[in-house]
């Protein structure tokens, strides 16, 4: 198994299986990891205080983060040195495998050449690079216990009209087949994405009335991120859904339809008995008829293998053994995001702040309809409410202290910072910010604080006092006063009011010579 970055979902999957009471071998099989890897996860969890009888409620994000910190591989670049040695002798090893030699014999021959590698590494190399162990022989696998296994597969059915685009599109059927009863459910979809798988599973659980304990899918890219015959690695989204529902995934091997034969045969049956020759008005109509066909036709036929009606066998033996239905699944979006220079990450076309110490780092994001969680090396570092595209949410604690006030437009904090340098500086800043849009004057207050850093609080406070006396609210004037050192010069005295007006004249100067004015009470003067 290649060394890789440890995922939060993988650790939680191992611990969840271990807390259910399974042994390490079974835990490794359920989680799709090596047994030694599962043991390291469990040991780290026990050292962190996890009790096996404490239930899955102990698996908090913080605890999983502690485990990830302990077990994170130190060789993320790939395989170890032993693998590199085997690659240099791959041609000879392939020849030995082709000749029918066992892995043990190959190891003996290598030791004679002075090449000693661990058996597990050699076995994995022979399987992955030399096609060891592949054979055409097969056996009939037992059906297992009722209500445990369900096989599923996507099969192409044909063309169906899409009412949205008005064109014919390829339609696929996600087919669920219960291993024990052969009861079948069909979900139709135009795509084979993770959303289509989850939508089909949600509809299937409602149809069956519960959740099967083990699902056996093929190696669809939406489910399996790294196909491997022994330890397949599942996508984060699928593991998150499996944890939500409580089932275990046992993916079939690549190009190995014999790993899920019950559903392989059902694909042809669905295509020929349900879809062929029928006419549907759209995907919704086809889905409704598919559910009725599963219930009334496929479920009530006499199955050739079990010689009984699948629906009746399911009702009698499997329905009561299924896991209970879970709440509707809130499909999350998983992505890897970078903390940009503005201390924000972009998830779903919305911005979310991240702690300043992660500037420039890549974080793992999980976003559902309610929350956006950010992880770094398995550690939960931030959680925000989900925002609509185009919106943003910023926690002031995530920003550097010197940038928080301006970024958040915190006018009150800016005025408080000005008051710390003097009463007059505080009053002057308050008058600058005393507008309908105070945040538009923040840069003037920042300039005033810059003058404090340059000239000191005393001269600036004195200059603000002089400016307030003459009611001049202008930072440029304060800067000019400090530059000319006139902050201590008292303002010029106001000129005294004149006794008479500037252009006043004696009324006698406007009276013609030889005339006399007579004042009439309540009226004008007359001659």
Tab-separated table of C-alpha atoms in Angstrom, residues 27 29 53 67 75 104 115 169 250 258 290 329 431 477:
chain	number	residue	atom	x	y	z
A	27	UNK	CA	-11.926	-3.452	11.086
A	29	UNK	CA	-11.498	-5.049	5.898
A	53	UNK	CA	-17.312	0.680	25.406
A	67	UNK	CA	-5.148	10.676	16.025
A	75	UNK	CA	6.747	9.371	3.598
A	104	UNK	CA	7.616	-17.293	-1.389
A	115	UNK	CA	17.883	-8.782	-2.270
A	169	UNK	CA	-30.108	11.427	-23.559
A	250	UNK	CA	-17.014	-3.854	0.046
A	258	UNK	CA	-17.874	-12.387	-10.405
A	290	UNK	CA	-39.658	1.512	-12.513
A	329	UNK	CA	-28.688	13.026	4.061
A	431	UNK	CA	-15.887	64.847	14.764
A	477	UNK	CA	-4.571	71.476	8.482
